[in-house]
């Protein structure tokens, strides 16, 4: 039986995302592009976009779908582009948003993809950071919560496609 324990409840997430919106809005022009990474960031981006709007931004919203090949938990994990952007990033100031930075491979891949597409500047934002798991030399510019090496679900984040619907963030113990 999987044990689900709340780590960050709805109110705590809402408060933090509102703060992130203010922080990030101060770093970017009004017409910045928000690029979320699917699927994990879909709830975060929905809330962050509205927080940015309350801080005066009118961002466009884009998504990139990436997948980790092999075990994302080993140094051989490689990232693949599954679904591309539909907008031109040339000359744009971009906020790259993801759910979790773990090894850092996904964020590093997405960041260089955007720069390769001509983005003028890429600010990175992760709701959750697991610095102890880093394998690639990258850190998000803005982080919501820092956690130790625990497996989290909820608020868009899954385990084998489950739990994305949870309105809070929880830890789960791996199945025996
Ligand atoms: P990275 O490329 O190793 O940094 O992995 C980032 C991606 O791995 C995240 O966007 C998540 O999709 C996934 N991931 C890492 N840690 C967790 C976790 O605790 N729960 C669910 N997914 C995770
Ligand atoms: Mg992800």
mmCIF file of C-alpha atoms and ligand atoms in Angstrom:
data_model
loop_
_atom_site.group_PDB
_atom_site.id
_atom_site.type_symbol
_atom_site.label_atom_id
_atom_site.label_comp_id
_atom_site.label_asym_id
_atom_site.label_seq_id
_atom_site.Cartn_x
_atom_site.Cartn_y
_atom_site.Cartn_z
ATOM 1 C CA UNK A 1 0.000 0.000 0.000
ATOM 2 C CA UNK A 2 1.455 3.347 -1.039
ATOM 3 C CA UNK A 3 1.645 5.889 1.757
ATOM 4 C CA UNK A 4 0.900 9.475 0.685
ATOM 5 C CA UNK A 5 2.041 12.204 3.083
ATOM 6 C CA UNK A 6 1.345 15.888 2.537
ATOM 7 C CA UNK A 7 4.531 17.907 2.168
ATOM 8 C CA UNK A 8 3.124 21.283 0.984
ATOM 9 C CA UNK A 9 -0.587 21.944 1.330
ATOM 10 C CA UNK A 10 -2.749 24.030 -1.009
ATOM 11 C CA UNK A 11 -2.464 27.247 0.974
ATOM 12 C CA UNK A 12 1.312 26.951 1.258
ATOM 13 C CA UNK A 13 1.682 26.345 -2.479
ATOM 14 C CA UNK A 14 -0.632 29.248 -3.317
ATOM 15 C CA UNK A 15 1.376 31.621 -1.099
ATOM 16 C CA UNK A 16 4.695 30.540 -2.569
ATOM 17 C CA UNK A 17 3.541 30.654 -6.195
ATOM 18 C CA UNK A 18 2.205 34.176 -5.642
ATOM 19 C CA UNK A 19 5.644 35.216 -4.309
ATOM 20 C CA UNK A 20 7.377 33.545 -7.250
ATOM 21 C CA UNK A 21 5.097 35.459 -9.624
ATOM 22 C CA UNK A 22 6.208 38.732 -8.071
ATOM 23 C CA UNK A 23 9.890 37.764 -8.091
ATOM 24 C CA UNK A 24 9.861 36.598 -11.679
ATOM 25 C CA UNK A 25 7.742 39.508 -12.922
ATOM 26 C CA UNK A 26 10.403 41.898 -11.623
ATOM 27 C CA UNK A 27 13.009 40.120 -13.789
ATOM 28 C CA UNK A 28 11.121 40.132 -17.080
ATOM 29 C CA UNK A 29 9.447 42.495 -19.549
ATOM 30 C CA UNK A 30 5.670 42.676 -19.756
ATOM 31 C CA UNK A 31 5.512 40.636 -22.969
ATOM 32 C CA UNK A 32 7.754 37.758 -21.842
ATOM 33 C CA UNK A 33 7.040 34.235 -23.042
ATOM 34 C CA UNK A 34 6.388 31.548 -20.447
ATOM 35 C CA UNK A 35 7.524 28.109 -21.603
ATOM 36 C CA UNK A 36 6.321 25.228 -19.434
ATOM 37 C CA UNK A 37 7.611 21.685 -19.654
ATOM 38 C CA UNK A 38 4.938 19.012 -20.022
ATOM 39 C CA UNK A 39 3.422 17.237 -18.423
ATOM 40 C CA UNK A 40 4.663 17.979 -14.918
ATOM 41 C CA UNK A 41 4.445 21.783 -15.004
ATOM 42 C CA UNK A 42 0.883 22.176 -16.292
ATOM 43 C CA UNK A 43 -0.689 23.037 -12.929
ATOM 44 C CA UNK A 44 2.265 25.176 -11.833
ATOM 45 C CA UNK A 45 2.228 27.170 -15.089
ATOM 46 C CA UNK A 46 -1.527 27.722 -14.829
ATOM 47 C CA UNK A 47 -1.123 29.252 -11.372
ATOM 48 C CA UNK A 48 2.163 31.037 -12.105
ATOM 49 C CA UNK A 49 0.753 32.691 -15.258
ATOM 50 C CA UNK A 50 -2.092 34.187 -13.232
ATOM 51 C CA UNK A 51 0.323 35.314 -10.513
ATOM 52 C CA UNK A 52 2.435 37.010 -13.214
ATOM 53 C CA UNK A 53 -0.687 38.722 -14.547
ATOM 54 C CA UNK A 54 -1.477 40.046 -11.060
ATOM 55 C CA UNK A 55 2.071 41.453 -11.052
ATOM 56 C CA UNK A 56 1.418 43.279 -14.317
ATOM 57 C CA UNK A 57 2.756 40.917 -16.987
ATOM 58 C CA UNK A 58 0.845 39.860 -20.112
ATOM 59 C CA UNK A 59 2.858 36.769 -21.007
ATOM 60 C CA UNK A 60 2.275 34.372 -23.866
ATOM 61 C CA UNK A 61 2.142 30.744 -22.748
ATOM 62 C CA UNK A 62 3.898 27.924 -24.560
ATOM 63 C CA UNK A 63 4.665 24.331 -23.747
ATOM 64 C CA UNK A 64 7.427 21.935 -24.682
ATOM 65 C CA UNK A 65 7.073 18.240 -24.076
ATOM 66 C CA UNK A 66 10.271 16.435 -23.224
ATOM 67 C CA UNK A 67 10.898 12.928 -22.061
ATOM 68 C CA UNK A 68 13.794 11.354 -20.259
ATOM 69 C CA UNK A 69 15.198 8.363 -22.009
ATOM 70 C CA UNK A 70 16.407 5.449 -19.958
ATOM 71 C CA UNK A 71 16.467 6.005 -16.252
ATOM 72 C CA UNK A 72 16.400 9.707 -15.457
ATOM 73 C CA UNK A 73 18.009 8.600 -12.232
ATOM 74 C CA UNK A 74 21.268 7.502 -13.810
ATOM 75 C CA UNK A 75 23.999 9.526 -15.441
ATOM 76 C CA UNK A 76 23.155 7.875 -18.789
ATOM 77 C CA UNK A 77 19.644 9.421 -18.774
ATOM 78 C CA UNK A 78 19.152 11.464 -21.915
ATOM 79 C CA UNK A 79 16.429 13.936 -22.811
ATOM 80 C CA UNK A 80 14.360 13.825 -25.987
ATOM 81 C CA UNK A 81 12.037 16.401 -27.566
ATOM 82 C CA UNK A 82 8.539 14.899 -27.840
ATOM 83 C CA UNK A 83 6.436 17.928 -28.781
ATOM 84 C CA UNK A 84 7.811 21.240 -29.981
ATOM 85 C CA UNK A 85 6.876 24.875 -29.407
ATOM 86 C CA UNK A 86 4.464 26.490 -31.824
ATOM 87 C CA UNK A 87 5.837 30.021 -31.440
ATOM 88 C CA UNK A 88 9.020 31.727 -32.575
ATOM 89 C CA UNK A 89 11.387 32.394 -29.663
ATOM 90 C CA UNK A 90 13.822 34.606 -31.592
ATOM 91 C CA UNK A 91 14.608 37.751 -29.630
ATOM 92 C CA UNK A 92 12.178 36.824 -26.849
ATOM 93 C CA UNK A 93 12.746 37.028 -23.107
ATOM 94 C CA UNK A 94 11.620 33.661 -21.849
ATOM 95 C CA UNK A 95 10.602 32.252 -18.497
ATOM 96 C CA UNK A 96 11.292 28.522 -18.558
ATOM 97 C CA UNK A 97 9.163 26.809 -15.914
ATOM 98 C CA UNK A 98 9.348 23.229 -14.718
ATOM 99 C CA UNK A 99 7.969 21.231 -11.842
ATOM 100 C CA UNK A 100 11.181 19.716 -10.445
ATOM 101 C CA UNK A 101 14.897 20.069 -11.002
ATOM 102 C CA UNK A 102 16.416 16.714 -10.145
ATOM 103 C CA UNK A 103 19.563 15.729 -12.077
ATOM 104 C CA UNK A 104 19.215 18.997 -13.998
ATOM 105 C CA UNK A 105 19.270 17.293 -17.405
ATOM 106 C CA UNK A 106 15.763 18.367 -18.420
ATOM 107 C CA UNK A 107 16.258 22.012 -17.474
ATOM 108 C CA UNK A 108 19.667 22.148 -19.171
ATOM 109 C CA UNK A 109 18.258 20.584 -22.351
ATOM 110 C CA UNK A 110 15.271 22.938 -22.484
ATOM 111 C CA UNK A 111 17.386 25.986 -21.737
ATOM 112 C CA UNK A 112 19.822 25.293 -24.557
ATOM 113 C CA UNK A 113 16.979 24.459 -26.921
ATOM 114 C CA UNK A 114 15.439 27.891 -26.262
ATOM 115 C CA UNK A 115 18.768 29.687 -26.651
ATOM 116 C CA UNK A 116 19.333 27.700 -29.840
ATOM 117 C CA UNK A 117 16.000 29.017 -31.098
ATOM 118 C CA UNK A 118 17.265 32.555 -30.614
ATOM 119 C CA UNK A 119 15.742 33.467 -27.248
ATOM 120 C CA UNK A 120 17.473 36.635 -26.055
ATOM 121 C CA UNK A 121 17.358 35.559 -22.418
ATOM 122 C CA UNK A 122 16.075 32.532 -20.522
ATOM 123 C CA UNK A 123 15.128 32.899 -16.864
ATOM 124 C CA UNK A 124 14.542 29.508 -15.247
ATOM 125 C CA UNK A 125 12.022 28.770 -12.531
ATOM 126 C CA UNK A 126 11.344 25.460 -10.789
ATOM 127 C CA UNK A 127 8.636 24.836 -8.245
ATOM 128 C CA UNK A 128 10.762 22.195 -6.525
ATOM 129 C CA UNK A 129 14.522 21.807 -6.343
ATOM 130 C CA UNK A 130 16.343 18.659 -5.249
ATOM 131 C CA UNK A 131 19.925 19.964 -5.164
ATOM 132 C CA UNK A 132 21.342 16.770 -3.654
ATOM 133 C CA UNK A 133 20.447 14.866 -6.856
ATOM 134 C CA UNK A 134 22.148 17.206 -9.326
ATOM 135 C CA UNK A 135 24.323 15.655 -12.040
ATOM 136 C CA UNK A 136 24.467 18.573 -14.460
ATOM 137 C CA UNK A 137 25.875 21.956 -13.484
ATOM 138 C CA UNK A 138 22.674 24.003 -13.598
ATOM 139 C CA UNK A 139 20.447 25.693 -11.026
ATOM 140 C CA UNK A 140 17.060 27.316 -11.557
ATOM 141 C CA UNK A 141 17.230 31.098 -11.138
ATOM 142 C CA UNK A 142 14.089 31.043 -9.009
ATOM 143 C CA UNK A 143 12.970 28.094 -6.853
ATOM 144 C CA UNK A 144 9.729 27.538 -4.970
ATOM 145 C CA UNK A 145 10.656 24.821 -2.500
ATOM 146 C CA UNK A 146 13.898 22.960 -1.827
ATOM 147 C CA UNK A 147 13.494 19.338 -0.762
ATOM 148 C CA UNK A 148 15.852 16.495 0.122
ATOM 149 C CA UNK A 149 15.985 13.288 -1.942
ATOM 150 C CA UNK A 150 12.317 12.328 -1.593
ATOM 151 C CA UNK A 151 9.865 11.301 -4.313
ATOM 152 C CA UNK A 152 7.022 13.787 -4.618
ATOM 153 C CA UNK A 153 3.644 13.746 -6.378
ATOM 154 C CA UNK A 154 0.648 16.032 -6.830
ATOM 155 C CA UNK A 155 0.038 19.543 -8.201
ATOM 156 C CA UNK A 156 0.749 18.183 -11.697
ATOM 157 C CA UNK A 157 3.558 15.835 -10.659
ATOM 158 C CA UNK A 158 3.065 12.118 -11.181
ATOM 159 C CA UNK A 159 4.243 8.697 -10.267
ATOM 160 C CA UNK A 160 3.615 6.423 -13.270
ATOM 161 C CA UNK A 161 0.934 8.913 -14.456
ATOM 162 C CA UNK A 162 -0.912 8.852 -11.133
ATOM 163 C CA UNK A 163 -1.508 11.605 -8.580
ATOM 164 C CA UNK A 164 -1.209 14.594 -10.942
ATOM 165 C CA UNK A 165 -4.705 15.660 -9.823
ATOM 166 C CA UNK A 166 -3.819 16.089 -6.149
ATOM 167 C CA UNK A 167 -4.240 19.752 -5.163
ATOM 168 C CA UNK A 168 -1.324 19.458 -2.723
ATOM 169 C CA UNK A 169 2.240 18.121 -2.945
ATOM 170 C CA UNK A 170 2.934 14.864 -1.153
ATOM 171 C CA UNK A 171 5.731 12.366 -0.705
ATOM 172 C CA UNK A 172 5.179 8.712 -1.486
ATOM 173 C CA UNK A 173 7.164 5.740 -0.371
ATOM 174 C CA UNK A 174 8.285 3.549 -3.240
ATOM 175 C CA UNK A 175 6.180 0.404 -3.683
ATOM 176 C CA UNK A 176 7.781 -2.580 -1.969
HETATM 177 P P1 LIG B 1 15.904 15.900 -14.269
HETATM 178 O O1 LIG B 1 16.044 15.970 -15.747
HETATM 179 O O2 LIG B 1 16.613 14.708 -13.682
HETATM 180 O O3 LIG B 1 16.223 17.172 -13.547
HETATM 181 O O4 LIG B 1 14.433 15.527 -13.999
HETATM 182 C C1 LIG B 1 13.437 16.378 -13.962
HETATM 183 C C2 LIG B 1 12.154 15.623 -14.176
HETATM 184 O O5 LIG B 1 12.138 14.327 -13.519
HETATM 185 C C3 LIG B 1 11.059 16.380 -13.531
HETATM 186 O O6 LIG B 1 10.542 17.350 -14.426
HETATM 187 C C4 LIG B 1 10.065 15.290 -13.211
HETATM 188 O O7 LIG B 1 9.260 15.046 -14.338
HETATM 189 C C5 LIG B 1 10.901 14.078 -12.928
HETATM 190 N N1 LIG B 1 11.057 13.919 -11.481
HETATM 191 C C6 LIG B 1 12.148 14.155 -10.734
HETATM 192 N N2 LIG B 1 11.917 13.947 -9.435
HETATM 193 C C7 LIG B 1 10.614 13.567 -9.342
HETATM 194 C C8 LIG B 1 9.744 13.251 -8.237
HETATM 195 O O8 LIG B 1 10.107 13.273 -7.048
HETATM 196 N N3 LIG B 1 8.463 12.935 -8.570
HETATM 197 C C9 LIG B 1 7.999 12.913 -9.845
HETATM 198 N N4 LIG B 1 8.765 13.236 -10.890
HETATM 199 C C10 LIG B 1 10.065 13.559 -10.654
HETATM 200 MG MG1 LIG B 2 8.912 16.950 -15.725
#
